[in-house]
């Protein structure tokens, strides 16, 4: 799948190379067939339960996981469980995909955006503290922090958790792009008060559409599932004491998820190999910058990203790839520059604007061939050296 599928499937007979396409393993169809055979075609069932167990085993912390219809739904439920409501302030990483911020607005709360630091491209702890202090000074203590492991690179979790603890603010960890990444040997998704995964079609593994919320206890998980299943009270008739949502994952799609969990490690290896390939083959170009992993940070390299010297270099590369039917994409446009969020407050240091101007995501699927990687690298080299 692609979010910007403006290209024809074939150009000059060259099959399209996608930015990040689904990569199905061996057993997905087996588990989906089980759902059909048992007539569990519902947003509950054995695949949902097992998929949650698979995720819990993967993270290995004892935290409980609720399988949901999307990562966005998981973020929304995390905000609700954190008590975020009308008029509250939520501090949110600006350099991210809009789904990190939209659920803040669903709750009637106000996002305040925080710029990135340059060693992980994620939320800058210094600016975060500045924002917390500024909000408290106005008697508007933030209710939650939404920090993001963008492109799979962990954010500075120790620093952000220390601030959250000092000022007693809930951390919602948007790990939608970072399943399989680790921070000091802990899985991303387990570092905040709530963790969020996405299984959208373009993510490291997919259920075609889906997500999960990592909670700290069985009780919290029960609350999440209650809200995700229309918040029915315990009664034989339909009775509701709170507003509910239809956010549970389908048992059919959870079957895909079970199969994908079996290949997760190999998908991470493949994406990391893509990154290494690009870095090595473009090493001779001083003009191209790759984000290294700080000590203790391990990225799943969901997308391989490069920084070019300027906007025009970036666009030249993008167009040269497009001409060969290869999809690439500028880095995320920061939320503080989005028309829909133009009235929101922003704590800035210029980092995310610079990344957006010069950065490009290269094809990164775990199903790319060495041939693909080679032709992409050659096109980049020719464009930079011409
Ligand atoms: C994909 C993504 C989401 C949303 O996940 P969906 O499953 O598509 O709703 C949230 N945050 C980030 C950073 C993402 O990349």
mmCIF file of C-alpha atoms and ligand atoms in Angstrom:
data_model
loop_
_atom_site.group_PDB
_atom_site.id
_atom_site.type_symbol
_atom_site.label_atom_id
_atom_site.label_comp_id
_atom_site.label_asym_id
_atom_site.label_seq_id
_atom_site.Cartn_x
_atom_site.Cartn_y
_atom_site.Cartn_z
ATOM 1 C CA UNK A 1 0.000 0.000 0.000
ATOM 2 C CA UNK A 2 1.034 3.567 -0.340
ATOM 3 C CA UNK A 3 -0.206 6.858 1.017
ATOM 4 C CA UNK A 4 0.829 8.732 -2.102
ATOM 5 C CA UNK A 5 0.226 6.321 -4.877
ATOM 6 C CA UNK A 6 0.381 8.793 -7.715
ATOM 7 C CA UNK A 7 2.638 6.664 -9.889
ATOM 8 C CA UNK A 8 1.659 4.057 -12.398
ATOM 9 C CA UNK A 9 2.449 0.473 -11.363
ATOM 10 C CA UNK A 10 4.876 0.229 -14.266
ATOM 11 C CA UNK A 11 6.958 2.904 -15.939
ATOM 12 C CA UNK A 12 9.136 1.855 -18.901
ATOM 13 C CA UNK A 13 8.276 -1.672 -17.828
ATOM 14 C CA UNK A 14 9.990 -1.132 -14.491
ATOM 15 C CA UNK A 15 7.938 -2.512 -11.590
ATOM 16 C CA UNK A 16 7.305 0.043 -8.912
ATOM 17 C CA UNK A 17 9.556 0.102 -5.847
ATOM 18 C CA UNK A 18 7.481 1.190 -2.868
ATOM 19 C CA UNK A 19 8.602 3.137 0.169
ATOM 20 C CA UNK A 20 7.422 0.460 2.584
ATOM 21 C CA UNK A 21 5.111 -2.308 1.459
ATOM 22 C CA UNK A 22 3.579 -5.231 3.353
ATOM 23 C CA UNK A 23 5.735 -8.347 3.594
ATOM 24 C CA UNK A 24 3.708 -11.419 4.429
ATOM 25 C CA UNK A 25 5.329 -14.489 5.991
ATOM 26 C CA UNK A 26 4.326 -18.133 6.108
ATOM 27 C CA UNK A 27 1.500 -18.626 8.609
ATOM 28 C CA UNK A 28 -0.685 -15.529 8.260
ATOM 29 C CA UNK A 29 -3.178 -17.312 5.988
ATOM 30 C CA UNK A 30 -3.229 -20.346 8.284
ATOM 31 C CA UNK A 31 -4.405 -18.238 11.224
ATOM 32 C CA UNK A 32 -6.865 -16.308 9.069
ATOM 33 C CA UNK A 33 -8.259 -19.629 7.823
ATOM 34 C CA UNK A 34 -8.647 -20.757 11.453
ATOM 35 C CA UNK A 35 -10.806 -17.707 12.073
ATOM 36 C CA UNK A 36 -13.002 -18.644 9.094
ATOM 37 C CA UNK A 37 -13.169 -22.318 10.043
ATOM 38 C CA UNK A 38 -14.280 -21.487 13.601
ATOM 39 C CA UNK A 39 -16.569 -18.654 12.379
ATOM 40 C CA UNK A 40 -14.723 -16.204 14.642
ATOM 41 C CA UNK A 41 -15.330 -13.325 12.215
ATOM 42 C CA UNK A 42 -15.681 -10.779 14.985
ATOM 43 C CA UNK A 43 -13.709 -8.165 16.919
ATOM 44 C CA UNK A 44 -12.869 -10.807 19.513
ATOM 45 C CA UNK A 45 -11.745 -14.406 19.446
ATOM 46 C CA UNK A 46 -8.762 -16.747 19.776
ATOM 47 C CA UNK A 47 -6.524 -14.863 17.321
ATOM 48 C CA UNK A 48 -7.021 -11.602 19.211
ATOM 49 C CA UNK A 49 -6.139 -13.290 22.516
ATOM 50 C CA UNK A 50 -3.103 -15.045 21.076
ATOM 51 C CA UNK A 51 -1.871 -11.969 19.227
ATOM 52 C CA UNK A 52 -1.950 -10.056 22.515
ATOM 53 C CA UNK A 53 0.007 -12.861 24.195
ATOM 54 C CA UNK A 54 2.542 -12.825 21.354
ATOM 55 C CA UNK A 55 3.048 -9.081 21.844
ATOM 56 C CA UNK A 56 3.289 -9.488 25.625
ATOM 57 C CA UNK A 57 5.894 -12.243 25.194
ATOM 58 C CA UNK A 58 7.814 -10.083 22.755
ATOM 59 C CA UNK A 59 8.066 -7.097 25.107
ATOM 60 C CA UNK A 60 8.710 -9.428 28.052
ATOM 61 C CA UNK A 61 8.028 -6.934 30.836
ATOM 62 C CA UNK A 62 4.798 -8.355 32.277
ATOM 63 C CA UNK A 63 2.901 -5.362 30.894
ATOM 64 C CA UNK A 64 -0.505 -6.144 29.370
ATOM 65 C CA UNK A 65 -1.409 -5.454 25.754
ATOM 66 C CA UNK A 66 -4.813 -4.631 24.241
ATOM 67 C CA UNK A 67 -5.145 -5.265 20.488
ATOM 68 C CA UNK A 68 -7.016 -2.418 18.805
ATOM 69 C CA UNK A 69 -8.231 -1.302 15.408
ATOM 70 C CA UNK A 70 -5.392 1.191 14.879
ATOM 71 C CA UNK A 71 -2.466 2.956 16.461
ATOM 72 C CA UNK A 72 -4.547 6.126 16.438
ATOM 73 C CA UNK A 73 -7.221 4.364 18.522
ATOM 74 C CA UNK A 74 -4.510 3.239 20.957
ATOM 75 C CA UNK A 75 -3.257 6.835 21.326
ATOM 76 C CA UNK A 76 -6.815 8.034 21.866
ATOM 77 C CA UNK A 77 -7.498 5.456 24.587
ATOM 78 C CA UNK A 78 -4.144 6.246 26.261
ATOM 79 C CA UNK A 79 -5.159 9.905 26.502
ATOM 80 C CA UNK A 80 -8.551 8.972 27.952
ATOM 81 C CA UNK A 81 -6.977 6.631 30.521
ATOM 82 C CA UNK A 82 -4.493 9.384 31.401
ATOM 83 C CA UNK A 83 -7.480 11.590 32.220
ATOM 84 C CA UNK A 84 -6.909 14.085 29.398
ATOM 85 C CA UNK A 85 -10.054 16.132 28.786
ATOM 86 C CA UNK A 86 -11.507 19.425 27.628
ATOM 87 C CA UNK A 87 -9.040 22.308 27.756
ATOM 88 C CA UNK A 88 -6.089 20.259 29.046
ATOM 89 C CA UNK A 89 -2.611 20.825 27.643
ATOM 90 C CA UNK A 90 -0.716 17.900 26.122
ATOM 91 C CA UNK A 91 2.930 18.350 25.140
ATOM 92 C CA UNK A 92 3.524 16.583 21.832
ATOM 93 C CA UNK A 93 6.561 16.017 19.652
ATOM 94 C CA UNK A 94 6.203 18.283 16.607
ATOM 95 C CA UNK A 95 8.300 16.142 14.279
ATOM 96 C CA UNK A 96 5.883 13.250 13.730
ATOM 97 C CA UNK A 97 2.912 11.964 11.768
ATOM 98 C CA UNK A 98 -0.387 13.764 12.438
ATOM 99 C CA UNK A 99 -1.874 10.701 14.179
ATOM 100 C CA UNK A 100 0.343 11.454 17.214
ATOM 101 C CA UNK A 101 -1.467 14.762 17.695
ATOM 102 C CA UNK A 102 -5.010 14.301 16.352
ATOM 103 C CA UNK A 103 -6.347 12.285 19.319
ATOM 104 C CA UNK A 104 -5.350 15.166 21.639
ATOM 105 C CA UNK A 105 -7.880 17.261 19.758
ATOM 106 C CA UNK A 106 -10.481 14.438 19.833
ATOM 107 C CA UNK A 107 -10.385 14.896 23.620
ATOM 108 C CA UNK A 108 -10.927 18.645 23.384
ATOM 109 C CA UNK A 109 -7.411 19.147 24.727
ATOM 110 C CA UNK A 110 -4.764 21.475 23.293
ATOM 111 C CA UNK A 111 -1.510 20.227 21.819
ATOM 112 C CA UNK A 112 1.612 22.260 22.553
ATOM 113 C CA UNK A 113 4.391 21.202 20.203
ATOM 114 C CA UNK A 114 7.997 20.505 21.161
ATOM 115 C CA UNK A 115 10.883 20.547 18.688
ATOM 116 C CA UNK A 116 13.459 17.747 18.298
ATOM 117 C CA UNK A 117 17.113 17.349 19.247
ATOM 118 C CA UNK A 118 19.544 16.376 16.524
ATOM 119 C CA UNK A 119 20.964 13.117 17.909
ATOM 120 C CA UNK A 120 17.726 11.087 17.607
ATOM 121 C CA UNK A 121 15.451 13.587 15.762
ATOM 122 C CA UNK A 122 12.934 13.118 18.581
ATOM 123 C CA UNK A 123 11.548 15.272 21.409
ATOM 124 C CA UNK A 124 14.205 17.590 22.867
ATOM 125 C CA UNK A 125 14.289 17.148 26.674
ATOM 126 C CA UNK A 126 15.547 20.726 27.264
ATOM 127 C CA UNK A 127 12.672 22.218 25.305
ATOM 128 C CA UNK A 128 10.290 19.835 27.013
ATOM 129 C CA UNK A 129 11.323 21.179 30.409
ATOM 130 C CA UNK A 130 11.098 24.748 29.157
ATOM 131 C CA UNK A 131 7.540 24.060 27.982
ATOM 132 C CA UNK A 132 6.537 22.357 31.234
ATOM 133 C CA UNK A 133 7.832 25.330 33.238
ATOM 134 C CA UNK A 134 6.109 27.836 30.954
ATOM 135 C CA UNK A 135 2.793 26.004 31.274
ATOM 136 C CA UNK A 136 3.077 25.706 35.054
ATOM 137 C CA UNK A 137 3.928 29.406 35.283
ATOM 138 C CA UNK A 138 0.582 30.088 33.576
ATOM 139 C CA UNK A 139 -1.136 27.758 36.019
ATOM 140 C CA UNK A 140 -1.754 25.251 33.218
ATOM 141 C CA UNK A 141 0.194 22.165 34.174
ATOM 142 C CA UNK A 142 0.359 19.757 31.190
ATOM 143 C CA UNK A 143 -1.676 16.599 31.593
ATOM 144 C CA UNK A 144 0.425 14.320 29.368
ATOM 145 C CA UNK A 145 3.469 14.079 27.120
ATOM 146 C CA UNK A 146 3.309 12.354 23.708
ATOM 147 C CA UNK A 147 6.848 11.384 22.710
ATOM 148 C CA UNK A 148 7.584 9.511 19.483
ATOM 149 C CA UNK A 149 10.280 7.047 18.368
ATOM 150 C CA UNK A 150 10.276 8.430 14.856
ATOM 151 C CA UNK A 151 11.387 6.150 12.017
ATOM 152 C CA UNK A 152 12.113 3.567 14.736
ATOM 153 C CA UNK A 153 14.839 5.575 16.490
ATOM 154 C CA UNK A 154 14.247 5.617 20.261
ATOM 155 C CA UNK A 155 13.798 9.016 21.884
ATOM 156 C CA UNK A 156 15.845 10.053 24.941
ATOM 157 C CA UNK A 157 13.689 8.068 27.317
ATOM 158 C CA UNK A 158 15.732 8.489 30.516
ATOM 159 C CA UNK A 159 15.717 12.272 30.235
ATOM 160 C CA UNK A 160 12.034 12.469 29.299
ATOM 161 C CA UNK A 161 10.964 10.009 32.004
ATOM 162 C CA UNK A 162 12.981 11.936 34.602
ATOM 163 C CA UNK A 163 11.140 15.152 33.717
ATOM 164 C CA UNK A 164 7.793 13.356 33.692
ATOM 165 C CA UNK A 165 8.538 12.011 37.138
ATOM 166 C CA UNK A 166 9.803 15.309 38.521
ATOM 167 C CA UNK A 167 6.693 17.172 37.357
ATOM 168 C CA UNK A 168 4.304 14.214 37.730
ATOM 169 C CA UNK A 169 3.067 14.059 34.119
ATOM 170 C CA UNK A 170 1.920 10.922 32.249
ATOM 171 C CA UNK A 171 4.073 9.784 29.306
ATOM 172 C CA UNK A 172 2.333 8.335 26.265
ATOM 173 C CA UNK A 173 4.915 6.586 24.151
ATOM 174 C CA UNK A 174 4.098 6.628 20.449
ATOM 175 C CA UNK A 175 5.970 3.519 19.352
ATOM 176 C CA UNK A 176 3.892 3.126 16.179
ATOM 177 C CA UNK A 177 7.059 3.065 14.057
ATOM 178 C CA UNK A 178 9.297 1.339 16.586
ATOM 179 C CA UNK A 179 8.124 -2.226 17.199
ATOM 180 C CA UNK A 180 11.417 -4.149 17.397
ATOM 181 C CA UNK A 181 13.503 -1.141 18.464
ATOM 182 C CA UNK A 182 15.197 -1.140 21.862
ATOM 183 C CA UNK A 183 16.466 1.457 24.304
ATOM 184 C CA UNK A 184 19.150 0.220 26.716
ATOM 185 C CA UNK A 185 17.894 -3.317 26.021
ATOM 186 C CA UNK A 186 14.253 -2.476 26.797
ATOM 187 C CA UNK A 187 11.672 -2.748 24.026
ATOM 188 C CA UNK A 188 10.278 0.489 22.700
ATOM 189 C CA UNK A 189 6.618 0.554 23.666
ATOM 190 C CA UNK A 190 7.445 -0.316 27.286
ATOM 191 C CA UNK A 191 9.202 2.906 28.306
ATOM 192 C CA UNK A 192 6.261 5.215 29.002
ATOM 193 C CA UNK A 193 3.140 4.957 31.163
ATOM 194 C CA UNK A 194 1.308 3.800 28.030
ATOM 195 C CA UNK A 195 2.848 2.438 24.837
ATOM 196 C CA UNK A 196 1.349 2.451 21.352
ATOM 197 C CA UNK A 197 2.022 0.185 18.374
ATOM 198 C CA UNK A 198 0.605 0.399 14.857
ATOM 199 C CA UNK A 199 0.105 -2.444 12.392
ATOM 200 C CA UNK A 200 -0.922 -0.298 9.470
ATOM 201 C CA UNK A 201 0.040 -1.593 6.026
ATOM 202 C CA UNK A 202 3.217 0.481 5.812
ATOM 203 C CA UNK A 203 4.602 -0.369 9.274
ATOM 204 C CA UNK A 204 7.320 -2.897 10.136
ATOM 205 C CA UNK A 205 4.704 -5.627 10.497
ATOM 206 C CA UNK A 206 1.057 -5.303 9.550
ATOM 207 C CA UNK A 207 -2.440 -6.609 10.133
ATOM 208 C CA UNK A 208 -3.483 -4.473 7.114
ATOM 209 C CA UNK A 209 -4.846 -2.075 9.739
ATOM 210 C CA UNK A 210 -4.518 -2.386 13.486
ATOM 211 C CA UNK A 211 -2.804 -1.211 16.621
ATOM 212 C CA UNK A 212 -2.108 -2.067 20.229
ATOM 213 C CA UNK A 213 -1.966 -0.338 23.592
ATOM 214 C CA UNK A 214 0.644 -1.426 26.139
ATOM 215 C CA UNK A 215 -0.640 -0.914 29.677
ATOM 216 C CA UNK A 216 1.009 -1.457 33.047
ATOM 217 C CA UNK A 217 -1.599 -3.796 34.572
ATOM 218 C CA UNK A 218 -4.366 -6.262 33.842
ATOM 219 C CA UNK A 219 -6.805 -3.746 35.315
ATOM 220 C CA UNK A 220 -5.684 -0.973 32.955
ATOM 221 C CA UNK A 221 -5.945 -3.356 30.039
ATOM 222 C CA UNK A 222 -9.503 -4.223 31.104
ATOM 223 C CA UNK A 223 -10.365 -0.513 31.152
ATOM 224 C CA UNK A 224 -8.899 -0.086 27.667
ATOM 225 C CA UNK A 225 -10.822 -3.065 26.290
ATOM 226 C CA UNK A 226 -14.007 -1.857 28.008
ATOM 227 C CA UNK A 227 -13.733 1.539 26.296
ATOM 228 C CA UNK A 228 -12.770 -0.133 23.000
ATOM 229 C CA UNK A 229 -15.929 -2.286 23.037
ATOM 230 C CA UNK A 230 -18.566 0.452 23.498
ATOM 231 C CA UNK A 231 -18.182 0.602 27.307
ATOM 232 C CA UNK A 232 -20.954 -1.849 28.100
ATOM 233 C CA UNK A 233 -21.855 -2.204 31.757
ATOM 234 C CA UNK A 234 -22.125 -5.673 33.238
ATOM 235 C CA UNK A 235 -25.817 -6.364 32.549
ATOM 236 C CA UNK A 236 -27.808 -8.745 30.315
ATOM 237 C CA UNK A 237 -29.291 -5.790 28.430
ATOM 238 C CA UNK A 238 -27.231 -3.042 26.833
ATOM 239 C CA UNK A 239 -26.432 -0.440 29.456
ATOM 240 C CA UNK A 240 -23.765 2.274 29.331
ATOM 241 C CA UNK A 241 -22.451 4.583 32.030
ATOM 242 C CA UNK A 242 -19.620 6.099 29.994
ATOM 243 C CA UNK A 243 -19.019 6.976 26.342
ATOM 244 C CA UNK A 244 -17.510 4.023 24.510
ATOM 245 C CA UNK A 245 -15.686 3.403 21.248
ATOM 246 C CA UNK A 246 -15.556 0.675 18.629
ATOM 247 C CA UNK A 247 -11.792 0.215 18.679
ATOM 248 C CA UNK A 248 -11.198 -3.536 19.099
ATOM 249 C CA UNK A 249 -9.110 -5.466 16.549
ATOM 250 C CA UNK A 250 -10.867 -7.948 14.270
ATOM 251 C CA UNK A 251 -10.142 -11.624 14.940
ATOM 252 C CA UNK A 252 -9.480 -12.073 11.202
ATOM 253 C CA UNK A 253 -6.836 -9.346 11.179
ATOM 254 C CA UNK A 254 -5.303 -10.602 14.431
ATOM 255 C CA UNK A 255 -4.637 -13.819 12.512
ATOM 256 C CA UNK A 256 -2.416 -11.845 10.141
ATOM 257 C CA UNK A 257 -0.751 -10.308 13.199
ATOM 258 C CA UNK A 258 0.054 -13.738 14.669
ATOM 259 C CA UNK A 259 1.813 -14.748 11.468
ATOM 260 C CA UNK A 260 3.649 -11.431 11.316
ATOM 261 C CA UNK A 261 4.916 -11.759 14.900
ATOM 262 C CA UNK A 262 6.669 -14.976 13.844
ATOM 263 C CA UNK A 263 8.739 -13.032 11.313
ATOM 264 C CA UNK A 264 9.185 -9.760 13.231
ATOM 265 C CA UNK A 265 12.866 -10.333 14.052
ATOM 266 C CA UNK A 266 13.737 -11.126 10.456
ATOM 267 C CA UNK A 267 11.846 -8.014 9.304
ATOM 268 C CA UNK A 268 13.882 -5.870 11.685
ATOM 269 C CA UNK A 269 17.106 -7.482 10.421
ATOM 270 C CA UNK A 270 16.108 -6.825 6.814
ATOM 271 C CA UNK A 271 15.287 -3.158 7.476
ATOM 272 C CA UNK A 272 18.531 -2.662 9.366
ATOM 273 C CA UNK A 273 20.381 -4.281 6.468
ATOM 274 C CA UNK A 274 18.734 -1.842 4.048
ATOM 275 C CA UNK A 275 20.058 1.025 6.129
ATOM 276 C CA UNK A 276 23.565 -0.451 6.219
ATOM 277 C CA UNK A 277 23.490 -0.999 2.481
ATOM 278 C CA UNK A 278 22.568 2.612 1.783
ATOM 279 C CA UNK A 279 25.105 3.916 4.253
ATOM 280 C CA UNK A 280 27.944 1.857 2.827
ATOM 281 C CA UNK A 281 27.140 2.425 -0.815
ATOM 282 C CA UNK A 282 26.786 6.189 -0.277
ATOM 283 C CA UNK A 283 29.687 6.513 2.166
ATOM 284 C CA UNK A 284 31.847 8.255 -0.450
ATOM 285 C CA UNK A 285 29.330 11.117 -0.645
ATOM 286 C CA UNK A 286 30.160 13.613 2.097
ATOM 287 C CA UNK A 287 26.977 15.450 1.133
ATOM 288 C CA UNK A 288 24.717 12.695 2.423
ATOM 289 C CA UNK A 289 24.151 12.339 6.164
ATOM 290 C CA UNK A 290 22.774 9.264 7.996
ATOM 291 C CA UNK A 291 21.462 9.323 11.558
ATOM 292 C CA UNK A 292 23.665 7.099 13.735
ATOM 293 C CA UNK A 293 22.425 5.208 16.765
ATOM 294 C CA UNK A 294 23.616 6.717 20.038
ATOM 295 C CA UNK A 295 25.112 4.207 22.499
ATOM 296 C CA UNK A 296 22.325 2.012 23.890
ATOM 297 C CA UNK A 297 19.816 3.034 21.200
ATOM 298 C CA UNK A 298 18.818 0.365 18.647
ATOM 299 C CA UNK A 299 16.503 1.407 15.823
ATOM 300 C CA UNK A 300 14.451 -1.042 13.767
ATOM 301 C CA UNK A 301 15.269 1.354 10.888
ATOM 302 C CA UNK A 302 11.617 1.284 9.858
ATOM 303 C CA UNK A 303 12.490 3.824 7.203
ATOM 304 C CA UNK A 304 16.009 4.566 5.982
ATOM 305 C CA UNK A 305 16.354 8.332 5.919
ATOM 306 C CA UNK A 306 19.030 10.600 4.493
ATOM 307 C CA UNK A 307 19.766 14.280 4.915
ATOM 308 C CA UNK A 308 20.889 16.091 1.796
ATOM 309 C CA UNK A 309 22.691 19.466 1.700
ATOM 310 C CA UNK A 310 19.614 21.444 0.641
ATOM 311 C CA UNK A 311 15.962 21.383 -0.367
ATOM 312 C CA UNK A 312 16.895 21.399 -4.046
ATOM 313 C CA UNK A 313 19.258 18.439 -3.640
ATOM 314 C CA UNK A 314 16.480 16.596 -1.835
ATOM 315 C CA UNK A 315 13.995 17.315 -4.589
ATOM 316 C CA UNK A 316 16.446 16.412 -7.356
ATOM 317 C CA UNK A 317 16.960 13.012 -5.787
ATOM 318 C CA UNK A 318 13.249 12.505 -5.236
ATOM 319 C CA UNK A 319 12.429 13.363 -8.863
ATOM 320 C CA UNK A 320 15.255 11.211 -10.223
ATOM 321 C CA UNK A 321 13.904 8.247 -8.257
ATOM 322 C CA UNK A 322 10.328 8.968 -9.309
ATOM 323 C CA UNK A 323 11.390 8.916 -12.948
ATOM 324 C CA UNK A 324 12.524 5.324 -12.410
ATOM 325 C CA UNK A 325 9.225 4.448 -10.717
ATOM 326 C CA UNK A 326 10.803 4.462 -7.248
ATOM 327 C CA UNK A 327 8.836 5.958 -4.373
ATOM 328 C CA UNK A 328 10.644 8.154 -1.851
ATOM 329 C CA UNK A 329 9.190 10.792 0.462
ATOM 330 C CA UNK A 330 10.268 13.918 2.338
ATOM 331 C CA UNK A 331 10.601 13.450 6.100
ATOM 332 C CA UNK A 332 7.443 14.171 8.131
ATOM 333 C CA UNK A 333 6.289 17.752 7.911
ATOM 334 C CA UNK A 334 6.333 18.949 11.542
ATOM 335 C CA UNK A 335 2.994 19.524 13.243
ATOM 336 C CA UNK A 336 3.781 23.165 14.066
ATOM 337 C CA UNK A 337 3.871 23.845 10.301
ATOM 338 C CA UNK A 338 0.600 22.063 9.557
ATOM 339 C CA UNK A 339 -2.279 24.370 8.637
ATOM 340 C CA UNK A 340 -4.607 22.469 10.953
ATOM 341 C CA UNK A 341 -2.369 23.192 13.969
ATOM 342 C CA UNK A 342 -1.297 26.734 13.071
ATOM 343 C CA UNK A 343 -2.830 28.214 16.223
ATOM 344 C CA UNK A 344 -0.970 25.867 18.571
ATOM 345 C CA UNK A 345 1.927 26.944 20.730
ATOM 346 C CA UNK A 346 5.370 25.639 19.701
ATOM 347 C CA UNK A 347 8.707 25.431 21.523
ATOM 348 C CA UNK A 348 11.294 25.669 18.787
ATOM 349 C CA UNK A 349 15.005 25.245 18.150
ATOM 350 C CA UNK A 350 14.903 24.947 14.346
ATOM 351 C CA UNK A 351 15.818 21.237 14.203
ATOM 352 C CA UNK A 352 12.615 19.783 12.759
ATOM 353 C CA UNK A 353 12.258 22.543 10.147
ATOM 354 C CA UNK A 354 15.772 21.763 8.951
ATOM 355 C CA UNK A 355 15.054 18.011 8.823
ATOM 356 C CA UNK A 356 11.882 18.593 6.820
ATOM 357 C CA UNK A 357 13.701 20.796 4.355
ATOM 358 C CA UNK A 358 16.601 18.460 3.620
ATOM 359 C CA UNK A 359 15.492 14.970 4.550
ATOM 360 C CA UNK A 360 14.293 12.108 2.388
ATOM 361 C CA UNK A 361 12.920 8.655 3.249
ATOM 362 C CA UNK A 362 14.259 5.993 0.906
ATOM 363 C CA UNK A 363 12.521 2.732 -0.009
ATOM 364 C CA UNK A 364 12.845 0.617 3.119
ATOM 365 C CA UNK A 365 10.644 -2.457 2.851
ATOM 366 C CA UNK A 366 11.914 -5.749 4.239
ATOM 367 C CA UNK A 367 11.116 -7.239 0.811
ATOM 368 C CA UNK A 368 13.546 -5.082 -1.199
ATOM 369 C CA UNK A 369 16.149 -6.949 -3.232
ATOM 370 C CA UNK A 370 19.846 -6.147 -3.367
ATOM 371 C CA UNK A 371 19.191 -5.179 -6.978
ATOM 372 C CA UNK A 372 16.616 -2.623 -5.816
ATOM 373 C CA UNK A 373 18.988 -1.191 -3.205
ATOM 374 C CA UNK A 374 21.788 -1.016 -5.728
ATOM 375 C CA UNK A 375 19.779 0.859 -8.355
ATOM 376 C CA UNK A 376 18.432 3.296 -5.762
ATOM 377 C CA UNK A 377 21.945 4.011 -4.483
ATOM 378 C CA UNK A 378 23.246 4.479 -8.027
ATOM 379 C CA UNK A 379 20.531 7.014 -8.849
ATOM 380 C CA UNK A 380 21.325 8.990 -5.684
ATOM 381 C CA UNK A 381 25.039 8.973 -6.496
ATOM 382 C CA UNK A 382 24.492 10.101 -10.070
ATOM 383 C CA UNK A 383 22.174 12.875 -8.946
ATOM 384 C CA UNK A 384 24.555 14.209 -6.296
ATOM 385 C CA UNK A 385 27.643 13.961 -8.519
ATOM 386 C CA UNK A 386 26.053 15.449 -11.654
HETATM 387 C C1 LIG B 1 1.331 5.147 11.796
HETATM 388 C C2 LIG B 1 1.502 6.058 12.943
HETATM 389 C C3 LIG B 1 0.473 6.292 13.859
HETATM 390 C C4 LIG B 1 -0.929 5.819 13.673
HETATM 391 O O1 LIG B 1 -1.099 4.479 13.513
HETATM 392 P P1 LIG B 1 -2.359 3.933 12.670
HETATM 393 O O2 LIG B 1 -2.356 2.471 12.973
HETATM 394 O O3 LIG B 1 -2.103 4.247 11.239
HETATM 395 O O4 LIG B 1 -3.584 4.615 13.210
HETATM 396 C C5 LIG B 1 0.745 7.101 14.951
HETATM 397 N N1 LIG B 1 1.943 7.662 15.124
HETATM 398 C C6 LIG B 1 2.945 7.478 14.254
HETATM 399 C C7 LIG B 1 4.256 8.112 14.535
HETATM 400 C C8 LIG B 1 2.755 6.691 13.124
HETATM 401 O O5 LIG B 1 3.750 6.543 12.241
#
